[in-house]
CSV table of C-alpha atoms in Angstrom, one decimal:
chain,number,residue,atom,x,y,z
A,194,MET,CA,-7.3,35.2,-24.1
A,195,ASN,CA,-11.0,33.8,-25.3
A,196,ILE,CA,-10.0,34.4,-29.1
A,197,ASN,CA,-6.8,32.3,-28.2
A,198,ASN,CA,-8.3,29.5,-26.7
A,199,ASN,CA,-11.1,29.3,-29.8
A,200,TYR,CA,-8.2,29.6,-32.0
A,201,LYS,CA,-6.5,26.4,-30.4
A,202,THR,CA,-9.8,24.5,-30.4
A,203,ASN,CA,-10.5,25.1,-33.8
A,204,LEU,CA,-6.9,23.8,-34.8
A,205,THR,CA,-7.6,20.7,-32.5
A,206,GLU,CA,-10.8,19.5,-33.9
A,207,GLU,CA,-10.2,16.8,-36.2
A,208,LYS,CA,-12.9,15.9,-39.2
A,209,PRO,CA,-13.5,11.9,-39.0
A,210,THR,CA,-11.5,10.2,-41.4
A,211,ARG,CA,-13.7,7.3,-43.6
A,212,VAL,CA,-11.6,4.3,-43.2
A,213,ARG,CA,-15.1,2.4,-42.3
A,214,TYR,CA,-15.9,2.5,-46.1
A,215,LEU,CA,-12.4,1.2,-46.9
A,216,VAL,CA,-13.2,-1.8,-44.6
A,217,LEU,CA,-16.5,-2.2,-46.0
A,218,ALA,CA,-15.1,-2.6,-49.7
A,219,LEU,CA,-12.6,-5.2,-48.3
A,220,ILE,CA,-15.6,-7.3,-47.0
A,221,PHE,CA,-17.7,-6.4,-50.3
A,222,ILE,CA,-14.7,-8.2,-52.4
A,223,ASN,CA,-14.4,-11.0,-49.5
A,224,ILE,CA,-18.0,-11.9,-50.1
A,225,VAL,CA,-17.8,-11.6,-54.2
A,226,ILE,CA,-15.0,-14.2,-54.1
A,227,ASN,CA,-16.9,-16.2,-51.5
A,228,TYR,CA,-19.9,-16.8,-53.5
A,229,MET,CA,-18.4,-16.9,-57.0
A,230,ASP,CA,-16.4,-20.3,-55.3
A,231,ARG,CA,-19.9,-21.3,-54.0
A,232,SER,CA,-21.6,-21.0,-57.1
A,233,ASN,CA,-19.2,-21.9,-59.9
A,234,ILE,CA,-20.1,-25.6,-59.0
A,235,SER,CA,-23.8,-24.7,-60.9
A,236,VAL,CA,-22.2,-23.0,-63.7
A,237,ALA,CA,-20.0,-26.0,-64.2
A,238,ALA,CA,-22.6,-28.8,-63.1
A,239,SER,CA,-24.2,-29.6,-66.5
A,240,HIS,CA,-21.0,-30.2,-68.6
A,241,MET,CA,-19.1,-31.6,-65.4
A,242,SER,CA,-21.8,-33.9,-64.9
A,243,LYS,CA,-21.8,-35.7,-68.0
A,244,ASP,CA,-17.9,-35.9,-68.1
A,245,LEU,CA,-17.6,-37.6,-64.6
A,246,LYS,CA,-21.3,-39.4,-65.5
A,247,LEU,CA,-23.0,-38.2,-62.3
A,248,SER,CA,-26.7,-38.6,-61.7
A,249,THR,CA,-29.1,-35.7,-60.5
A,250,VAL,CA,-29.3,-37.3,-56.9
A,251,GLN,CA,-25.4,-37.3,-57.0
A,252,MET,CA,-25.5,-33.7,-58.0
A,253,GLY,CA,-27.9,-33.1,-55.5
A,254,LEU,CA,-25.3,-34.4,-52.9
A,255,ILE,CA,-22.5,-32.4,-54.5
A,256,PHE,CA,-24.6,-29.2,-54.1
A,257,SER,CA,-25.6,-29.9,-50.4
A,258,ALA,CA,-21.9,-31.4,-49.5
A,259,PHE,CA,-20.7,-27.7,-49.0
A,260,GLY,CA,-23.5,-27.2,-46.3
A,261,TRP,CA,-22.8,-30.2,-44.3
A,262,VAL,CA,-19.8,-28.8,-42.6
A,263,TYR,CA,-20.6,-25.4,-43.3
A,264,ALA,CA,-23.7,-25.5,-41.1
A,265,ALA,CA,-21.8,-27.9,-38.4
A,266,LEU,CA,-18.7,-25.2,-38.3
A,267,GLN,CA,-20.8,-22.2,-38.0
A,268,ILE,CA,-21.1,-22.2,-34.1
A,269,PRO,CA,-17.2,-23.1,-33.5
A,270,SER,CA,-16.3,-20.7,-36.4
A,271,GLY,CA,-18.2,-17.9,-34.2
A,272,TYR,CA,-16.3,-18.7,-31.4
A,273,LEU,CA,-13.2,-18.7,-33.3
A,274,VAL,CA,-13.9,-15.0,-34.7
A,275,ASP,CA,-14.4,-13.6,-31.0
A,276,ARG,CA,-11.2,-15.3,-29.7
A,277,PHE,CA,-8.8,-14.8,-32.6
A,278,LYS,CA,-10.3,-11.9,-34.5
A,279,PRO,CA,-11.2,-11.5,-38.0
A,280,ARG,CA,-8.3,-10.5,-39.6
A,281,ALA,CA,-6.4,-14.1,-39.2
A,282,VAL,CA,-9.3,-16.0,-39.3
A,283,TYR,CA,-10.5,-14.5,-42.8
A,284,ALA,CA,-7.1,-14.6,-44.2
A,285,CYS,CA,-6.4,-18.5,-43.5
A,286,SER,CA,-9.8,-19.8,-44.5
A,287,LEU,CA,-10.1,-17.6,-47.7
A,288,PHE,CA,-6.5,-19.0,-48.7
A,289,ILE,CA,-7.5,-22.6,-48.1
A,290,TRP,CA,-10.9,-22.8,-49.6
A,291,SER,CA,-9.6,-21.1,-52.5
A,292,LEU,CA,-6.8,-23.8,-52.9
A,293,ALA,CA,-9.8,-26.3,-52.6
A,294,THR,CA,-11.5,-24.5,-55.4
A,295,LEU,CA,-8.4,-24.7,-57.4
A,296,LEU,CA,-8.1,-28.5,-56.7
A,297,GLN,CA,-11.5,-29.3,-58.0
A,298,SER,CA,-10.2,-28.8,-61.6
A,299,ILE,CA,-8.4,-32.1,-61.2
A,300,VAL,CA,-11.2,-34.4,-59.9
A,301,GLY,CA,-12.0,-37.8,-61.3
A,302,GLY,CA,-15.2,-39.0,-59.9
A,303,PHE,CA,-17.8,-38.5,-57.2
A,304,GLY,CA,-15.6,-39.0,-54.4
A,305,SER,CA,-13.1,-36.6,-54.9
A,306,LEU,CA,-15.3,-33.8,-55.8
A,307,LEU,CA,-17.4,-34.7,-52.7
A,308,GLY,CA,-14.5,-34.1,-50.5
A,309,LEU,CA,-13.4,-30.9,-52.0
A,310,ARG,CA,-16.8,-29.5,-51.8
A,311,LEU,CA,-17.0,-30.4,-47.9
A,312,SER,CA,-13.4,-28.6,-47.6
A,313,ILE,CA,-14.8,-25.5,-49.2
A,314,GLY,CA,-17.7,-26.0,-47.0
A,315,CYS,CA,-15.3,-26.0,-43.9
A,316,PHE,CA,-13.0,-23.4,-44.8
A,317,GLU,CA,-15.9,-20.8,-45.8
A,318,ALA,CA,-17.7,-21.2,-42.5
A,319,PRO,CA,-16.4,-18.1,-40.7
A,320,VAL,CA,-17.0,-16.2,-43.3
A,321,MET,CA,-20.6,-14.6,-42.3
A,322,PRO,CA,-19.7,-14.4,-38.6
A,323,ALA,CA,-16.4,-12.8,-39.0
A,324,SER,CA,-18.0,-10.0,-41.5
A,325,ASN,CA,-21.0,-9.6,-39.2
A,326,LYS,CA,-18.0,-9.0,-36.6
A,327,VAL,CA,-16.0,-6.5,-38.8
A,328,ALA,CA,-19.3,-4.3,-39.7
A,329,SER,CA,-20.4,-4.4,-35.8
A,330,SER,CA,-16.9,-3.1,-34.9
A,331,TRP,CA,-16.6,-0.4,-37.5
A,332,PHE,CA,-19.8,0.7,-38.2
A,333,PRO,CA,-22.2,2.5,-35.6
A,334,THR,CA,-25.8,1.3,-35.0
A,335,ASN,CA,-27.5,4.0,-37.3
A,336,GLU,CA,-25.2,2.9,-40.3
A,337,ARG,CA,-24.7,-1.0,-39.7
A,338,ALA,CA,-27.9,-1.9,-41.5
A,339,SER,CA,-26.8,-0.2,-44.6
A,340,ALA,CA,-23.3,-1.7,-44.1
A,341,ILE,CA,-24.6,-5.2,-43.9
A,342,ALA,CA,-26.9,-4.5,-46.8
A,343,ILE,CA,-23.9,-3.5,-49.0
A,344,TYR,CA,-21.5,-6.2,-48.0
A,345,SER,CA,-24.5,-8.5,-48.5
A,346,SER,CA,-25.4,-7.1,-51.8
A,347,ALA,CA,-22.0,-8.3,-52.8
A,348,GLN,CA,-23.4,-12.1,-53.2
A,349,PHE,CA,-25.8,-10.9,-55.8
A,350,VAL,CA,-23.1,-8.6,-57.4
A,351,GLY,CA,-21.0,-11.5,-58.1
A,352,LEU,CA,-23.8,-14.1,-59.1
A,353,ALA,CA,-25.1,-11.2,-61.5
A,354,PHE,CA,-22.2,-9.7,-63.2
A,355,VAL,CA,-19.6,-12.6,-62.8
A,356,SER,CA,-22.0,-15.8,-63.4
A,357,PRO,CA,-22.1,-14.6,-67.2
A,358,LEU,CA,-18.6,-14.4,-67.7
A,359,LEU,CA,-18.1,-17.4,-65.8
A,360,PHE,CA,-20.5,-19.0,-68.4
A,361,ILE,CA,-18.7,-17.5,-71.0
A,362,LEU,CA,-15.4,-19.1,-69.5
A,363,GLU,CA,-16.6,-22.6,-69.2
A,364,ASP,CA,-18.3,-22.6,-72.7
A,365,LYS,CA,-14.6,-21.5,-74.2
A,366,PHE,CA,-12.3,-23.0,-72.1
A,367,GLY,CA,-14.0,-25.8,-70.3
A,368,TRP,CA,-15.1,-26.6,-66.6
A,369,LYS,CA,-12.0,-27.2,-65.5
A,370,PHE,CA,-10.4,-23.7,-66.3
A,371,LEU,CA,-13.4,-22.2,-64.4
A,372,PHE,CA,-12.0,-23.8,-61.0
A,373,ILE,CA,-8.3,-22.8,-62.0
A,374,LEU,CA,-9.4,-19.3,-62.6
A,375,THR,CA,-11.4,-18.8,-59.4
A,376,GLY,CA,-9.1,-20.4,-57.0
A,377,LEU,CA,-6.0,-18.4,-57.8
A,378,VAL,CA,-8.4,-15.0,-57.7
A,379,GLY,CA,-9.2,-16.2,-54.1
A,380,ILE,CA,-5.3,-17.2,-53.0
A,381,ALA,CA,-4.4,-13.6,-54.4
A,382,TRP,CA,-7.0,-11.9,-52.3
A,383,SER,CA,-6.3,-13.6,-49.2
A,384,ILE,CA,-2.9,-12.2,-49.0
A,385,VAL,CA,-4.3,-8.6,-49.9
A,386,TRP,CA,-7.1,-8.7,-46.9
A,387,TYR,CA,-4.1,-9.7,-44.5
A,388,ALA,CA,-2.2,-6.8,-45.7
A,389,LEU,CA,-4.9,-4.4,-45.4
A,390,TYR,CA,-7.2,-5.2,-42.7
A,391,ARG,CA,-6.9,-4.1,-39.2
A,392,ASP,CA,-9.3,-3.8,-36.2
A,393,PRO,CA,-10.5,0.1,-35.5
A,394,SER,CA,-8.3,0.2,-32.2
A,395,LYS,CA,-5.0,-1.1,-34.4
A,396,SER,CA,-5.8,0.8,-37.5
A,397,LYS,CA,-3.0,3.3,-38.4
A,398,ARG,CA,-5.2,4.8,-41.0
A,399,ILE,CA,-8.4,6.0,-38.6
A,400,ASN,CA,-8.2,9.0,-36.6
A,401,ASN,CA,-9.9,9.7,-33.2
A,402,ALA,CA,-12.5,11.7,-34.5
A,403,GLU,CA,-13.7,8.6,-36.7
A,404,LEU,CA,-13.1,6.0,-33.7
A,405,ASN,CA,-15.0,8.2,-31.0
A,406,TYR,CA,-17.8,8.4,-33.8
A,407,ILE,CA,-18.0,4.9,-34.3
A,408,LYS,CA,-17.9,4.1,-30.4
A,409,GLU,CA,-20.2,6.8,-29.4
A,410,GLY,CA,-22.8,5.6,-32.0
A,411,GLY,CA,-22.9,1.6,-30.6
A,412,GLY,CA,-20.0,0.3,-32.7
A,413,ILE,CA,-18.5,-2.7,-30.8
A,414,VAL,CA,-14.5,-1.7,-30.7
A,415,GLU,CA,-12.6,-3.2,-28.1
A,416,ASP,CA,-10.0,-0.8,-26.7
A,417,GLU,CA,-6.3,-1.4,-28.0
A,418,ASP,CA,-4.8,-1.2,-24.3
A,419,VAL,CA,-7.4,-4.2,-22.9
A,420,ASP,CA,-5.5,-7.0,-21.2
A,421,ASN,CA,-5.0,-9.7,-23.5
A,422,SER,CA,-6.0,-12.1,-20.6
A,423,THR,CA,-9.5,-10.4,-20.0
A,424,THR,CA,-10.2,-10.5,-23.7
A,425,LYS,CA,-9.5,-14.1,-23.8
A,426,GLU,CA,-11.1,-14.6,-20.5
A,427,LYS,CA,-14.6,-13.3,-22.1
A,428,ALA,CA,-14.2,-15.1,-25.0
A,429,GLN,CA,-14.2,-18.7,-23.1
A,430,PHE,CA,-16.6,-21.1,-24.6
A,431,LYS,CA,-19.4,-21.6,-22.2
A,432,PHE,CA,-22.4,-24.0,-22.6
A,433,SER,CA,-24.7,-21.5,-20.7
A,434,ASP,CA,-24.2,-19.0,-23.4
A,435,LEU,CA,-25.0,-21.6,-26.3
A,436,LYS,CA,-28.2,-22.4,-24.3
A,437,MET,CA,-29.1,-19.0,-24.4
A,438,MET,CA,-29.1,-18.7,-28.2
A,439,PHE,CA,-31.6,-21.3,-28.4
A,440,SER,CA,-33.8,-20.5,-25.4
A,441,ASN,CA,-34.9,-16.8,-26.6
A,442,ARG,CA,-38.1,-16.6,-28.6
A,443,LYS,CA,-36.9,-13.6,-30.6
A,444,LEU,CA,-34.0,-15.4,-31.7
A,445,ILE,CA,-35.7,-18.9,-32.5
A,446,GLY,CA,-38.1,-16.5,-34.8
A,447,ILE,CA,-35.1,-15.0,-36.6
A,448,TYR,CA,-33.4,-18.6,-37.1
A,449,ILE,CA,-36.9,-19.8,-38.6
A,450,GLY,CA,-36.8,-16.9,-40.9
A,451,GLN,CA,-33.2,-17.5,-42.0
A,452,PHE,CA,-33.7,-20.8,-42.9
A,453,THR,CA,-36.4,-19.8,-45.3
A,454,ILE,CA,-34.6,-16.7,-46.7
A,455,SER,CA,-31.5,-19.2,-47.4
A,456,SER,CA,-33.8,-21.6,-48.7
A,457,THR,CA,-34.7,-19.5,-51.7
A,458,PHE,CA,-30.9,-18.5,-52.2
A,459,TRP,CA,-29.8,-22.0,-52.5
A,460,PHE,CA,-32.3,-22.9,-54.8
A,461,PHE,CA,-31.1,-20.0,-57.0
A,462,LEU,CA,-27.1,-21.0,-56.4
A,463,THR,CA,-27.3,-24.6,-57.1
A,464,TRP,CA,-30.6,-25.7,-59.5
A,465,PHE,CA,-31.6,-22.6,-61.0
A,466,PRO,CA,-29.3,-23.0,-64.1
A,467,THR,CA,-30.2,-26.6,-64.5
A,468,TYR,CA,-34.0,-25.5,-64.2
A,469,LEU,CA,-33.4,-22.8,-67.2
A,470,VAL,CA,-31.1,-25.4,-69.5
A,471,GLU,CA,-33.2,-28.6,-68.6
A,472,TYR,CA,-36.5,-27.6,-68.0
A,473,ARG,CA,-37.2,-24.5,-69.8
A,474,HIS,CA,-34.6,-25.4,-72.5
A,475,LEU,CA,-32.8,-22.4,-72.9
A,476,SER,CA,-29.3,-22.5,-74.4
A,477,PHE,CA,-26.2,-23.0,-72.1
A,478,ILE,CA,-25.0,-19.3,-72.8
A,479,LYS,CA,-28.5,-17.7,-72.8
A,480,SER,CA,-29.3,-19.1,-69.6
A,481,GLY,CA,-26.3,-17.6,-68.0
A,482,PHE,CA,-27.5,-14.0,-69.1
A,483,VAL,CA,-31.0,-15.0,-68.2
A,484,SER,CA,-29.9,-16.3,-64.7
A,485,SER,CA,-28.3,-12.7,-63.9
A,486,VAL,CA,-31.4,-10.8,-64.0
A,487,PRO,CA,-32.9,-12.2,-60.7
A,488,TYR,CA,-29.4,-11.7,-59.2
A,489,LEU,CA,-29.6,-8.0,-60.4
A,490,ALA,CA,-33.1,-7.8,-58.9
A,491,ALA,CA,-31.9,-9.4,-55.6
A,492,PHE,CA,-29.0,-6.6,-55.5
A,493,CYS,CA,-31.0,-3.8,-55.9
A,494,GLY,CA,-33.6,-5.4,-52.8
A,495,VAL,CA,-30.8,-5.8,-50.6
A,496,LEU,CA,-29.5,-2.0,-51.2
A,497,VAL,CA,-33.0,-0.9,-50.8
A,498,SER,CA,-33.9,-2.6,-47.5
A,499,GLY,CA,-30.7,-1.5,-45.7
A,500,PHE,CA,-30.5,2.3,-46.8
A,501,VAL,CA,-34.5,2.3,-46.3
A,502,SER,CA,-34.0,0.9,-42.9
A,503,ASP,CA,-31.4,3.0,-41.7
A,504,LYS,CA,-33.1,6.2,-42.8
A,505,LEU,CA,-36.4,5.1,-40.9
A,506,ILE,CA,-34.3,4.5,-37.9
A,507,LYS,CA,-32.5,8.3,-38.2
A,508,LYS,CA,-36.4,9.4,-38.9
A,509,GLY,CA,-37.5,8.3,-35.4
A,510,VAL,CA,-39.6,5.0,-36.6
A,511,SER,CA,-39.2,2.2,-33.9
A,512,MET,CA,-36.5,-0.4,-34.4
A,513,GLY,CA,-39.1,-3.1,-34.7
A,514,VAL,CA,-40.8,-1.4,-37.8
A,515,ALA,CA,-37.8,-0.4,-39.4
A,516,ARG,CA,-35.7,-3.5,-39.3
A,517,LYS,CA,-38.8,-6.1,-39.4
A,518,THR,CA,-40.9,-4.5,-42.3
A,519,PRO,CA,-38.5,-4.8,-45.3
A,520,ILE,CA,-38.0,-8.7,-44.3
A,521,ILE,CA,-41.7,-9.0,-44.0
A,522,ILE,CA,-42.4,-7.6,-47.3
A,523,GLY,CA,-39.5,-9.3,-49.0
A,524,LEU,CA,-40.6,-13.0,-47.9
A,525,LEU,CA,-44.0,-12.2,-49.0
A,526,LEU,CA,-42.5,-11.1,-52.5
A,527,THR,CA,-40.6,-14.0,-52.6
A,528,THR,CA,-43.7,-16.3,-52.3
A,529,THR,CA,-44.6,-15.1,-56.2
A,530,ILE,CA,-41.9,-17.5,-57.5
A,531,ILE,CA,-44.7,-20.1,-57.5
A,532,GLY,CA,-46.1,-18.1,-60.3
A,533,ALA,CA,-43.3,-19.4,-62.6
A,534,ASN,CA,-45.1,-22.5,-62.6
A,535,PHE,CA,-48.0,-21.5,-64.7
A,536,VAL,CA,-46.1,-19.7,-67.4
A,537,ASP,CA,-44.2,-20.8,-70.4
A,538,SER,CA,-42.7,-17.4,-71.9
A,539,THR,CA,-39.2,-16.7,-70.8
A,540,PRO,CA,-39.6,-13.0,-70.0
A,541,LEU,CA,-42.6,-13.7,-67.7
A,542,ILE,CA,-40.4,-16.9,-66.1
A,543,VAL,CA,-37.9,-14.3,-65.7
A,544,MET,CA,-40.3,-11.8,-64.3
A,545,PHE,CA,-41.6,-13.9,-61.4
A,546,MET,CA,-38.2,-15.3,-60.7
A,547,ALA,CA,-36.8,-11.5,-60.6
A,548,ILE,CA,-39.6,-10.3,-58.2
A,549,ALA,CA,-39.0,-13.2,-55.9
A,550,PHE,CA,-35.3,-12.8,-55.7
A,551,PHE,CA,-35.8,-8.9,-55.2
A,552,GLY,CA,-37.9,-10.1,-52.2
A,553,ASN,CA,-35.0,-12.2,-51.2
A,554,GLY,CA,-33.0,-9.3,-51.3
A,555,LEU,CA,-35.0,-7.1,-49.1
A,556,ALA,CA,-35.2,-9.5,-46.7
A,557,THR,CA,-31.6,-10.3,-46.3
A,558,ILE,CA,-30.7,-7.4,-43.8
A,559,THR,CA,-31.8,-10.2,-41.0
A,560,TRP,CA,-27.9,-10.1,-39.9
A,561,ILE,CA,-28.8,-6.8,-38.3
A,562,PHE,CA,-30.8,-8.8,-35.3
A,563,VAL,CA,-27.6,-10.5,-34.5
A,564,SER,CA,-25.7,-7.3,-33.5
A,565,LEU,CA,-29.1,-6.1,-32.0
A,566,LEU,CA,-30.4,-9.0,-30.0
A,567,ALA,CA,-27.0,-10.8,-28.8
A,568,PRO,CA,-24.5,-9.9,-26.0
A,569,LYS,CA,-22.0,-7.7,-27.2
A,570,ASN,CA,-19.0,-10.1,-26.0
A,571,LEU,CA,-21.2,-12.6,-28.1
A,572,VAL,CA,-21.6,-11.0,-31.4
A,573,GLY,CA,-19.3,-14.0,-33.1
A,574,LEU,CA,-21.2,-16.9,-31.4
A,575,ALA,CA,-24.4,-15.6,-32.0
A,576,GLY,CA,-23.5,-15.0,-35.6
A,577,GLY,CA,-22.5,-18.4,-35.9
A,578,VAL,CA,-25.6,-19.8,-34.4
A,579,PHE,CA,-27.8,-17.9,-36.6
A,580,ASN,CA,-25.7,-18.6,-39.8
A,581,CYS,CA,-25.9,-22.2,-38.9
A,582,THR,CA,-29.5,-22.0,-38.9
A,583,GLY,CA,-29.9,-20.7,-42.4
A,584,ALA,CA,-26.8,-22.9,-43.6
A,585,LEU,CA,-29.0,-25.8,-42.7
A,586,SER,CA,-30.9,-24.9,-45.9
A,587,SER,CA,-27.9,-25.7,-48.1
A,588,ILE,CA,-28.0,-29.4,-47.1
A,589,VAL,CA,-31.6,-29.9,-47.0
A,590,ILE,CA,-32.8,-27.8,-50.2
A,591,PRO,CA,-30.2,-29.0,-52.7
A,592,ILE,CA,-31.0,-32.7,-51.8
A,593,VAL,CA,-34.7,-32.5,-51.7
A,594,ILE,CA,-34.9,-30.8,-54.9
A,595,GLY,CA,-32.5,-33.4,-56.6
A,596,ILE,CA,-35.0,-36.0,-55.3
A,597,ILE,CA,-38.2,-33.9,-56.7
A,598,VAL,CA,-36.7,-33.5,-59.8
A,599,SER,CA,-35.4,-36.7,-60.6
A,600,GLY,CA,-38.5,-37.5,-62.6
A,601,GLY,CA,-38.0,-34.1,-64.8
A,602,ASN,CA,-40.8,-31.9,-63.1
A,603,PHE,CA,-39.2,-28.8,-61.3
A,604,THR,CA,-43.3,-27.5,-60.6
A,605,PRO,CA,-43.1,-29.1,-56.7
A,606,ALA,CA,-39.6,-27.7,-56.3
A,607,ILE,CA,-40.7,-23.9,-57.2
A,608,ALA,CA,-43.7,-24.5,-54.8
A,609,LEU,CA,-41.7,-25.7,-52.0
A,610,ILE,CA,-39.6,-22.6,-52.2
A,611,GLY,CA,-42.7,-20.3,-52.2
A,612,ILE,CA,-44.2,-21.9,-49.1
A,613,LEU,CA,-40.9,-21.8,-47.4
A,614,ALA,CA,-40.9,-18.2,-47.8
A,615,LEU,CA,-44.4,-17.9,-46.4
A,616,ILE,CA,-43.5,-19.6,-43.4
A,617,GLY,CA,-40.6,-17.2,-42.9
A,618,ALA,CA,-43.0,-14.2,-43.1
A,619,LEU,CA,-45.3,-15.7,-40.3
A,620,SER,CA,-42.1,-16.2,-38.2
A,621,TYR,CA,-41.6,-12.7,-38.4
A,622,ILE,CA,-44.8,-11.3,-37.7
A,623,PHE,CA,-46.1,-13.8,-35.0
A,624,ILE,CA,-42.8,-15.6,-33.4
A,625,VAL,CA,-40.3,-12.5,-33.4
A,626,GLY,CA,-42.1,-9.8,-31.9
A,627,LYS,CA,-40.8,-6.5,-30.6
A,628,ILE,CA,-37.2,-5.6,-31.1
A,629,GLU,CA,-35.0,-3.8,-28.6
A,630,GLU,CA,-31.2,-3.4,-28.7
A,631,ASN,CA,-29.1,-5.7,-25.8
A,632,ASN,CA,-26.4,-3.7,-23.9
């Protein structure tokens, strides 16, 4: 009798599927396309500004226009992700921002280009809250930092490997072709995402063993049989929820940190190619390959950060030490960007930039704190608030640098990025404090 029972038990034991890794691959591609459509303007900027007769101040406004609505819509986007789910929100936003990218190929001047950049910022707003929601749904707590690191690394992979290709294409076919190609890629992928993605409880690919593994490990999985009216009631917007997001000391600390981390990123995403071509006098094609080195360094940094942080958690290291240490070290490394002001050699300039962006990559796992600190039914809203504070840098940094460098000197702009990184490190050290997971 016992033998038969053991035999039946062995037959019914399931080996967990690994559908979560397919989902992670889908998010990864989403982010590559997302950042390709953010950065293509910086590749096109040098030739586009001459063709459209745009000044450095106007280009600063064009660079920052994306951030105006992107930052403003982060909180509403977080609410949308909680209410309408990532599958539809992601697909719609990806399709429309890709269409706006495509239309940049026919702009005739400052006004039309500004309007399209505003549109792209609007429809890219749900991307990071949706990605964080998907990762929080599909990955248990002890794998989440690695998952976030992998999909966050996509932004640097896109910049490192796609940017040189974009420079070559722009040089060969012109800046208009750049927007046509990147727009069409995004439109096609929006259809693929909608066809393939499902939440864990609705996926036909996942088995019960993997679903239970995710749930028992702290994954935020909504049961398929939960009443829809209950789900909608949970997702109703409340000002008390929003007030809580701005009254918690830990959250305020990570908001400050996110602004400083994003400031470095937006310098590289907007003004870095111009810095290499016009201030350091590198050729256009050479600058495309040189600029890829810091992006590769950042890619390595974010992967090291995520995997090391999760490994420390599995070894029993405290949450605060495992999660905060890579971020603080990364921000301190980012301050070394100031060293580029004191050298003229291209290899040394690239070295300082690479060290700084490696540090920025180390610090990029900050999204882990959203799912750790926020109530589980408000992960989307918390992600929106968190990304809103970071996105403010996409408004401030391009404009401020555009004003600073209008006289042809990038030295103060580089110093500004280093100082902000130091402020971010101090925020995590003195304001964030001990990290504990909310239930």
